[in-house]
Amino acid sequence: MKKIRGFSIIELLVVIAVIAVVSVIVTPNFMRWRNNAKMRDAVDNLMGDLEMAKLSAVKENSFVAVLFNPTGYRVFVDRANFWIRDADERLLRDRKLPAGVTFDLGHADWGFTDNRTRFNSRGRTDTANGTAVIVNSNGQQRDVIVSSLGRIRVVRLD
């Protein structure tokens, strides 16, 4: 009769212990990486959407408004110039931020009056320089700055 070979219970327990130790070491790094990726995505999306709003304002020869709330923002063509999206005004973007990422509307650096900005038909904002402060669950912060001339840039504050 052939002897059936397999793993002993001790070998199996050693493998499980090694996997547990590796998991304990890797999990915090993975979570940090994941939170950083969400922050990068939120900042990239905001920058792209602000550029799209600026170009749409020029193309439409009209105001394009960006309204911020703690968990996202809305971009629309504001033909009536009242900061409110009417039924005939086209919605360009309604974006929610990823879980764990928010706008810090009460931050000292927040620079958009009434949590809004808009671009005119020349690609400029009709307000002074504004700053959108984005924070994640790790406490990291990115400032997306929009100048009155329509220049959009990111400042990393870590």
Coordinates of N, CA, C and O in Angstrom, one line a residue:
M1 N 0.8 -1.2 0.0 CA 0.0 0.0 0.0 C 0.9 1.2 0.0 O 1.9 1.3 0.7
K2 N 0.5 2.3 -0.8 CA 1.2 3.5 -0.9 C 0.8 4.4 0.3 O -0.3 4.4 0.7
K3 N 1.8 5.1 0.8 CA 1.6 6.0 2.0 C 1.1 7.3 1.4 O 1.7 7.9 0.5
I4 N 0.0 7.8 1.9 CA -0.5 9.1 1.5 C 0.2 10.2 2.3 O 0.2 10.2 3.5
R5 N 0.8 11.1 1.5 CA 1.5 12.2 2.2 C 0.7 13.5 2.1 O 0.0 13.7 1.2
G6 N 0.9 14.3 3.1 CA 0.2 15.6 3.2 C 0.9 16.5 4.2 O 2.0 16.2 4.5
F7 N 0.2 17.6 4.5 CA 0.8 18.5 5.5 C 0.5 18.1 6.9 O -0.7 17.6 7.1
S8 N 1.4 18.3 7.8 CA 1.1 18.0 9.2 C 0.4 19.2 9.7 O 0.4 20.3 9.1
I9 N -0.2 19.1 10.8 CA -1.0 20.2 11.5 C 0.0 21.3 11.9 O -0.3 22.5 11.8
I10 N 1.2 21.0 12.2 CA 2.2 22.0 12.6 C 2.6 22.8 11.4 O 2.7 24.0 11.5
E11 N 2.9 22.1 10.3 CA 3.2 22.9 9.1 C 2.1 23.8 8.7 O 2.3 25.0 8.3
L12 N 0.9 23.4 8.8 CA -0.3 24.2 8.4 C -0.4 25.4 9.3 O -0.6 26.5 8.9
L13 N -0.2 25.2 10.6 CA -0.2 26.3 11.6 C 0.9 27.3 11.3 O 0.7 28.5 11.5
V14 N 2.1 26.9 11.0 CA 3.2 27.8 10.7 C 2.9 28.6 9.4 O 3.1 29.8 9.4
V15 N 2.3 28.0 8.4 CA 1.9 28.8 7.2 C 0.9 29.8 7.6 O 0.9 31.0 7.1
I16 N -0.1 29.5 8.4 CA -1.2 30.4 8.8 C -0.6 31.5 9.6 O -0.9 32.7 9.4
A17 N 0.4 31.2 10.5 CA 1.0 32.3 11.3 C 1.8 33.2 10.4 O 1.8 34.5 10.6
V18 N 2.5 32.7 9.4 CA 3.3 33.6 8.5 C 2.3 34.5 7.7 O 2.6 35.7 7.6
I19 N 1.2 34.0 7.2 CA 0.2 34.8 6.5 C -0.3 35.9 7.4 O -0.5 37.0 7.0
A20 N -0.6 35.5 8.7 CA -1.1 36.5 9.6 C -0.1 37.6 9.9 O -0.5 38.8 9.9
V21 N 1.1 37.3 10.0 CA 2.1 38.3 10.3 C 2.3 39.2 9.1 O 2.4 40.5 9.2
V22 N 2.3 38.7 7.9 CA 2.4 39.5 6.7 C 1.2 40.4 6.5 O 1.4 41.6 6.1
S23 N 0.0 39.9 6.8 CA -1.2 40.7 6.7 C -1.1 41.9 7.7 O -1.5 43.0 7.3
V24 N -0.7 41.7 8.9 CA -0.6 42.7 9.9 C 0.4 43.8 9.4 O 0.2 45.0 9.6
I25 N 1.4 43.4 8.7 CA 2.4 44.4 8.3 C 1.9 45.1 7.0 O 2.1 46.3 6.9
V26 N 1.3 44.5 6.1 CA 0.9 45.0 4.8 C -0.4 45.9 4.9 O -0.5 46.9 4.2
T27 N -1.4 45.5 5.7 CA -2.7 46.1 5.7 C -2.6 47.6 6.0 O -3.2 48.4 5.2
P28 N -1.9 48.2 7.0 CA -1.9 49.6 7.2 C -1.3 50.3 6.0 O -1.8 51.4 5.6
N29 N -0.2 49.8 5.4 CA 0.4 50.4 4.2 C -0.6 50.4 3.0 O -0.7 51.4 2.3
F30 N -1.4 49.3 2.9 CA -2.4 49.3 1.8 C -3.5 50.3 2.0 O -3.9 51.0 1.1
M31 N -3.9 50.4 3.3 CA -5.0 51.4 3.6 C -4.5 52.8 3.3 O -5.2 53.7 2.8
R32 N -3.3 53.1 3.7 CA -2.7 54.4 3.5 C -2.6 54.7 2.0 O -2.9 55.8 1.5
W33 N -2.1 53.7 1.2 CA -2.0 53.9 -0.2 C -3.4 54.1 -0.8 O -3.6 54.9 -1.7
R34 N -4.4 53.4 -0.3 CA -5.8 53.5 -0.9 C -6.3 54.9 -0.6 O -7.0 55.5 -1.5
N35 N -6.1 55.4 0.6 CA -6.6 56.8 1.0 C -5.9 57.8 0.1 O -6.5 58.8 -0.3
N36 N -4.6 57.6 -0.1 CA -3.8 58.5 -1.0 C -4.3 58.5 -2.4 O -4.4 59.6 -3.1
A37 N -4.7 57.3 -2.9 CA -5.2 57.2 -4.3 C -6.6 57.9 -4.4 O -6.8 58.6 -5.4
K38 N -7.4 57.8 -3.4 CA -8.7 58.5 -3.4 C -8.5 60.0 -3.4 O -9.2 60.7 -4.1
M39 N -7.5 60.5 -2.6 CA -7.2 61.9 -2.6 C -6.7 62.4 -4.0 O -7.2 63.4 -4.5
R40 N -5.8 61.6 -4.6 CA -5.3 62.0 -5.9 C -6.5 62.0 -6.9 O -6.5 62.9 -7.8
D41 N -7.3 61.0 -6.9 CA -8.5 61.0 -7.8 C -9.4 62.2 -7.6 O -9.8 62.8 -8.6
A42 N -9.7 62.5 -6.4 CA -10.5 63.7 -6.1 C -9.9 65.0 -6.6 O -10.6 65.8 -7.2
V43 N -8.6 65.2 -6.4 CA -8.0 66.4 -6.8 C -7.9 66.4 -8.4 O -8.2 67.4 -9.0
D44 N -7.6 65.3 -9.0 CA -7.5 65.3 -10.5 C -8.9 65.5 -11.1 O -9.0 66.3 -12.1
N45 N -9.9 64.9 -10.5 CA -11.3 65.1 -11.0 C -11.7 66.6 -10.9 O -12.3 67.2 -11.8
L46 N -11.4 67.2 -9.7 CA -11.7 68.6 -9.5 C -11.0 69.5 -10.5 O -11.6 70.4 -11.1
M47 N -9.7 69.3 -10.6 CA -9.0 70.1 -11.6 C -9.5 70.0 -13.0 O -9.7 70.9 -13.7
G48 N -9.8 68.7 -13.4 CA -10.3 68.5 -14.8 C -11.7 69.1 -14.9 O -12.0 69.7 -16.0
D49 N -12.5 69.0 -13.9 CA -13.9 69.6 -14.0 C -13.8 71.1 -14.0 O -14.6 71.8 -14.7
L50 N -12.9 71.7 -13.2 CA -12.8 73.2 -13.3 C -12.3 73.7 -14.6 O -12.7 74.7 -15.2
E51 N -11.3 72.9 -15.2 CA -10.9 73.3 -16.6 C -12.0 73.1 -17.6 O -12.2 74.0 -18.5
M52 N -12.8 72.1 -17.4 CA -13.9 71.9 -18.3 C -14.9 73.0 -18.2 O -15.5 73.5 -19.1
A53 N -15.2 73.5 -16.9 CA -16.1 74.6 -16.7 C -15.6 75.9 -17.3 O -16.3 76.6 -17.9
K54 N -14.3 76.1 -17.2 CA -13.7 77.3 -17.8 C -13.8 77.3 -19.3 O -14.3 78.2 -19.9
L55 N -13.5 76.1 -19.9 CA -13.6 76.0 -21.4 C -15.1 76.1 -21.9 O -15.4 76.6 -22.9
S56 N -16.0 75.5 -21.1 CA -17.4 75.5 -21.4 C -17.9 77.0 -21.4 O -18.8 77.3 -22.2
A57 N -17.5 77.7 -20.4 CA -17.9 79.1 -20.3 C -17.5 79.9 -21.6 O -18.3 80.7 -22.1
V58 N -16.3 79.7 -22.0 CA -15.8 80.3 -23.3 C -16.6 79.8 -24.5 O -17.1 80.6 -25.3
K59 N -16.8 78.5 -24.6 CA -17.5 78.0 -25.7 C -19.0 78.4 -25.7 O -19.5 78.7 -26.8
E60 N -19.7 78.4 -24.6 CA -21.1 78.7 -24.5 C -21.3 80.3 -24.5 O -22.4 80.7 -24.5
N61 N -20.2 81.0 -24.3 CA -20.3 82.5 -24.2 C -21.3 82.8 -23.0 O -22.2 83.7 -23.2
S62 N -21.1 82.2 -21.9 CA -22.0 82.3 -20.8 C -21.3 82.0 -19.5 O -20.1 81.5 -19.5
F63 N -21.9 82.3 -18.4 CA -21.3 81.9 -17.1 C -21.4 80.4 -16.9 O -22.5 79.8 -17.3
V64 N -20.4 79.8 -16.3 CA -20.5 78.4 -15.9 C -20.2 78.4 -14.4 O -19.1 78.8 -14.0
A65 N -21.2 77.9 -13.6 CA -21.1 78.0 -12.1 C -20.6 76.7 -11.6 O -20.9 75.6 -12.1
V66 N -19.8 76.8 -10.5 CA -19.4 75.6 -9.7 C -19.8 75.8 -8.3 O -19.4 76.8 -7.6
L67 N -20.7 74.9 -7.8 CA -21.2 75.0 -6.4 C -20.7 73.9 -5.6 O -20.8 72.7 -6.0
F68 N -20.0 74.2 -4.5 CA -19.4 73.2 -3.6 C -20.3 72.8 -2.4 O -21.0 73.7 -1.9
N69 N -20.2 71.6 -2.0 CA -20.8 71.2 -0.7 C -19.8 70.2 -0.1 O -18.8 69.9 -0.7
P70 N -19.9 69.8 1.2 CA -18.8 69.1 1.8 C -18.5 67.8 1.1 O -17.3 67.3 1.2
T71 N -19.4 67.1 0.4 CA -19.1 65.8 -0.2 C -19.1 65.9 -1.7 O -18.9 64.8 -2.3
G72 N -19.1 67.0 -2.3 CA -19.0 67.0 -3.8 C -19.2 68.4 -4.4 O -19.2 69.4 -3.7
Y73 N -19.6 68.5 -5.6 CA -19.8 69.8 -6.3 C -20.6 69.6 -7.6 O -20.8 68.4 -8.1
R74 N -21.2 70.6 -8.0 CA -22.1 70.6 -9.2 C -21.6 71.7 -10.1 O -21.3 72.9 -9.7
V75 N -21.5 71.4 -11.4 CA -21.1 72.4 -12.5 C -22.2 72.5 -13.5 O -22.7 71.5 -14.0
F76 N -22.6 73.7 -13.8 CA -23.7 73.9 -14.7 C -23.6 75.3 -15.4 O -22.9 76.2 -14.9
V77 N -24.2 75.4 -16.6 CA -24.2 76.6 -17.4 C -25.2 77.5 -16.7 O -26.4 77.1 -16.5
D78 N -24.8 78.7 -16.3 CA -25.7 79.6 -15.5 C -26.1 80.8 -16.4 O -25.6 81.9 -16.2
R79 N -27.0 80.5 -17.3 CA -27.4 81.6 -18.3 C -28.1 82.7 -17.6 O -28.0 83.9 -17.9
A80 N -28.9 82.4 -16.6 CA -29.7 83.4 -15.9 C -28.9 84.2 -14.9 O -29.3 85.3 -14.4
N81 N -27.7 83.7 -14.6 CA -26.8 84.5 -13.8 C -27.3 84.6 -12.3 O -27.0 85.6 -11.7
F82 N -28.0 83.6 -11.8 CA -28.5 83.7 -10.5 C -27.9 82.6 -9.5 O -28.4 82.5 -8.4
W83 N -26.9 81.9 -9.9 CA -26.3 80.8 -9.1 C -27.2 79.7 -8.9 O -26.9 78.8 -8.0
I84 N -28.3 79.6 -9.5 CA -29.3 78.5 -9.3 C -29.5 77.9 -10.7 O -29.7 78.6 -11.7
R85 N -29.5 76.5 -10.7 CA -29.7 75.8 -12.0 C -31.1 75.8 -12.3 O -31.9 75.1 -11.6
D86 N -31.5 76.4 -13.4 CA -32.9 76.4 -13.9 C -33.1 75.2 -14.8 O -32.1 74.6 -15.2
A87 N -34.3 74.9 -15.1 CA -34.6 73.7 -15.9 C -34.0 73.7 -17.3 O -33.6 72.7 -17.8
D88 N -33.8 74.9 -17.8 CA -33.3 75.0 -19.2 C -31.7 75.2 -19.2 O -31.1 75.3 -20.2
E89 N -31.1 75.1 -18.0 CA -29.7 75.3 -17.9 C -29.0 73.9 -17.8 O -29.4 73.1 -17.0
R90 N -28.0 73.7 -18.7 CA -27.4 72.4 -18.8 C -26.5 72.1 -17.6 O -25.6 72.8 -17.3
L91 N -26.7 70.9 -17.1 CA -25.8 70.4 -16.0 C -24.6 69.7 -16.7 O -24.8 68.8 -17.5
L92 N -23.4 70.2 -16.3 CA -22.2 69.7 -16.9 C -21.6 68.5 -16.1 O -21.0 67.6 -16.6
R93 N -21.7 68.7 -14.8 CA -21.1 67.6 -13.9 C -21.8 67.7 -12.5 O -22.0 68.8 -12.0
D94 N -22.1 66.6 -11.9 CA -22.6 66.5 -10.6 C -21.7 65.4 -9.9 O -22.0 64.2 -10.1
R95 N -20.7 65.8 -9.2 CA -19.7 64.8 -8.8 C -19.7 64.7 -7.3 O -19.7 65.7 -6.6
K96 N -19.7 63.5 -6.8 CA -19.5 63.2 -5.4 C -18.0 62.8 -5.1 O -17.4 62.1 -6.0
L97 N -17.5 63.2 -4.0 CA -16.1 62.9 -3.7 C -16.1 61.4 -3.2 O -17.1 60.9 -2.6
P98 N -14.9 60.8 -3.3 CA -14.8 59.4 -2.8 C -15.0 59.3 -1.3 O -14.8 60.3 -0.6
A99 N -15.4 58.2 -0.8 CA -15.6 58.0 0.7 C -14.3 58.3 1.4 O -13.2 57.9 0.9
G100 N -14.3 59.1 2.4 CA -13.1 59.4 3.2 C -12.5 60.7 2.7 O -11.5 61.1 3.3
V101 N -13.0 61.3 1.7 CA -12.5 62.6 1.2 C -13.6 63.6 1.2 O -14.7 63.3 0.7
T102 N -13.3 64.8 1.7 CA -14.3 65.9 1.8 C -13.7 67.2 1.5 O -12.5 67.4 1.6
F103 N -14.5 68.2 1.2 CA -14.1 69.6 1.2 C -14.2 70.1 2.6 O -15.2 69.9 3.3
D104 N -13.2 70.8 3.0 CA -13.2 71.5 4.4 C -13.7 72.9 4.2 O -12.9 73.8 4.1
L105 N -15.0 73.1 4.1 CA -15.6 74.4 3.8 C -15.3 75.4 4.9 O -15.4 76.6 4.6
G106 N -15.1 75.0 6.1 CA -14.8 75.9 7.2 C -13.3 76.2 7.5 O -13.0 76.9 8.4
H107 N -12.5 75.6 6.6 CA -11.0 75.8 6.8 C -10.7 77.3 6.6 O -11.3 78.0 5.8
A108 N -9.6 77.7 7.3 CA -9.2 79.1 7.2 C -8.7 79.5 5.8 O -8.8 80.6 5.3
D109 N -8.2 78.5 5.0 CA -7.7 78.7 3.6 C -8.8 78.7 2.6 O -8.6 79.0 1.4
W110 N -10.1 78.2 3.0 CA -11.1 78.1 2.0 C -11.4 79.5 1.4 O -11.6 80.4 2.2
G111 N -11.4 79.6 0.1 CA -11.4 80.9 -0.5 C -12.6 81.2 -1.4 O -12.6 82.2 -2.0
F112 N -13.6 80.4 -1.4 CA -14.8 80.6 -2.3 C -15.9 81.2 -1.4 O -16.4 80.5 -0.6
T113 N -16.3 82.4 -1.7 CA -17.4 83.0 -1.0 C -18.7 82.3 -1.3 O -19.0 81.9 -2.4
D114 N -19.4 82.0 -0.2 CA -20.7 81.2 -0.3 C -20.5 79.8 -1.0 O -21.4 79.3 -1.6
N115 N -19.2 79.3 -0.9 CA -18.9 78.0 -1.4 C -19.2 77.8 -2.9 O -19.8 76.8 -3.4
R116 N -18.9 78.8 -3.7 CA -19.2 78.8 -5.1 C -18.2 79.7 -5.9 O -17.6 80.6 -5.3
T117 N -18.1 79.4 -7.2 CA -17.3 80.2 -8.1 C -17.9 80.0 -9.5 O -18.8 79.1 -9.7
R118 N -17.6 80.9 -10.4 CA -18.0 80.7 -11.7 C -17.0 81.3 -12.7 O -16.3 82.2 -12.3
F119 N -17.0 80.8 -13.9 CA -16.2 81.3 -15.0 C -17.1 82.1 -15.9 O -18.2 81.7 -16.2
N120 N -16.5 83.2 -16.5 CA -17.2 84.0 -17.5 C -16.8 83.6 -18.9 O -16.0 82.7 -19.1
S121 N -17.3 84.3 -19.9 CA -17.1 83.9 -21.3 C -15.6 84.1 -21.7 O -15.3 83.7 -22.8
R122 N -14.8 84.8 -20.9 CA -13.4 84.9 -21.2 C -12.5 83.9 -20.4 O -11.3 84.0 -20.5
G123 N -13.2 83.0 -19.7 CA -12.4 82.0 -19.0 C -11.9 82.5 -17.6 O -11.0 81.8 -17.0
R124 N -12.3 83.6 -17.2 CA -11.9 84.1 -15.9 C -13.0 83.9 -14.8 O -14.2 83.8 -15.2
T125 N -12.6 84.0 -13.6 CA -13.6 83.9 -12.5 C -14.1 85.3 -12.2 O -13.3 86.3 -12.4
D126 N -15.3 85.4 -11.8 CA -15.8 86.8 -11.5 C -15.6 87.1 -10.0 O -16.1 88.1 -9.6
T127 N -14.8 86.3 -9.3 CA -14.5 86.6 -8.0 C -13.0 86.6 -7.8 O -12.2 86.3 -8.8
A128 N -12.5 87.0 -6.7 CA -11.0 87.0 -6.4 C -10.6 85.6 -6.4 O -11.3 84.6 -6.5
N129 N -9.3 85.4 -6.2 CA -8.7 84.0 -6.1 C -9.5 83.2 -5.1 O -9.9 83.7 -4.0
G130 N -9.7 81.9 -5.4 CA -10.4 81.0 -4.5 C -9.6 79.8 -4.3 O -8.8 79.3 -5.2
T131 N -9.8 79.2 -3.1 CA -9.1 77.9 -2.8 C -10.1 76.9 -2.3 O -10.9 77.2 -1.4
A132 N -10.1 75.7 -2.9 CA -10.9 74.6 -2.4 C -9.9 73.7 -1.6 O -8.9 73.2 -2.1
V133 N -10.3 73.5 -0.4 CA -9.5 72.7 0.6 C -10.1 71.3 0.6 O -11.2 71.1 1.0
I134 N -9.3 70.3 0.2 CA -9.7 68.9 0.2 C -8.9 68.1 1.2 O -7.7 68.2 1.3
V135 N -9.6 67.4 2.1 CA -8.9 66.6 3.1 C -9.4 65.2 3.0 O -10.5 64.9 2.6
N136 N -8.5 64.2 3.5 CA -8.9 62.8 3.5 C -8.9 62.3 4.9 O -8.5 63.1 5.9
S137 N -9.2 61.1 5.1 CA -9.3 60.5 6.5 C -8.0 60.4 7.1 O -7.9 60.2 8.4
N138 N -6.8 60.5 6.4 CA -5.5 60.4 7.0 C -5.1 61.8 7.5 O -4.0 62.0 8.0
G139 N -5.9 62.8 7.2 CA -5.6 64.2 7.6 C -4.7 64.9 6.6 O -4.3 66.1 6.8
Q140 N -4.5 64.3 5.4 CA -3.8 65.0 4.4 C -4.7 66.1 3.7 O -5.9 65.9 3.7
Q141 N -4.0 67.1 3.3 CA -4.8 68.2 2.7 C -4.1 68.6 1.4 O -2.9 68.7 1.2
R142 N -5.0 69.0 0.4 CA -4.6 69.5 -0.9 C -5.4 70.8 -1.1 O -6.6 70.8 -0.8
D143 N -4.8 71.8 -1.6 CA -5.5 73.1 -1.9 C -5.5 73.2 -3.4 O -4.5 73.2 -4.1
V144 N -6.7 73.3 -4.0 CA -6.9 73.6 -5.4 C -7.2 75.0 -5.5 O -8.2 75.5 -5.0
I145 N -6.3 75.8 -6.1 CA -6.4 77.2 -6.2 C -6.8 77.7 -7.6 O -6.2 77.3 -8.6
V146 N -7.8 78.5 -7.6 CA -8.3 79.1 -8.9 C -8.0 80.6 -8.8 O -8.6 81.3 -8.0
S147 N -7.2 81.1 -9.7 CA -6.9 82.5 -9.7 C -8.0 83.3 -10.4 O -8.8 82.7 -11.2
S148 N -8.1 84.6 -10.3 CA -9.1 85.4 -10.9 C -9.0 85.4 -12.4 O -9.9 85.6 -13.2
L149 N -7.8 85.0 -12.9 CA -7.5 84.9 -14.3 C -7.9 83.5 -14.9 O -7.7 83.3 -16.1
G150 N -8.3 82.6 -14.0 CA -8.7 81.3 -14.5 C -7.6 80.2 -14.4 O -7.8 79.1 -14.8
R151 N -6.5 80.6 -13.8 CA -5.4 79.6 -13.7 C -5.7 78.6 -12.5 O -6.1 79.1 -11.5
I152 N -5.6 77.3 -12.8 CA -5.9 76.3 -11.7 C -4.7 75.6 -11.4 O -4.0 75.1 -12.3
R153 N -4.4 75.5 -10.1 CA -3.2 74.7 -9.6 C -3.5 74.1 -8.3 O -4.4 74.4 -7.6
V154 N -2.6 73.1 -8.0 CA -2.7 72.4 -6.7 C -1.5 72.6 -5.8 O -0.4 72.7 -6.3
V155 N -1.8 72.8 -4.6 CA -0.7 73.0 -3.6 C -0.9 71.8 -2.6 O -2.0 71.6 -2.1
R156 N 0.2 71.1 -2.4 CA 0.2 69.9 -1.5 C 0.7 70.4 -0.1 O 1.8 71.0 0.0
L157 N 0.0 70.2 0.9 CA 0.3 70.6 2.3 C 0.5 69.5 3.2 O -0.3 69.2 4.1
D158 N 1.6 68.7 3.1 CA 1.9 67.6 3.9 C 3.2 67.8 4.7 O 4.2 68.2 4.2

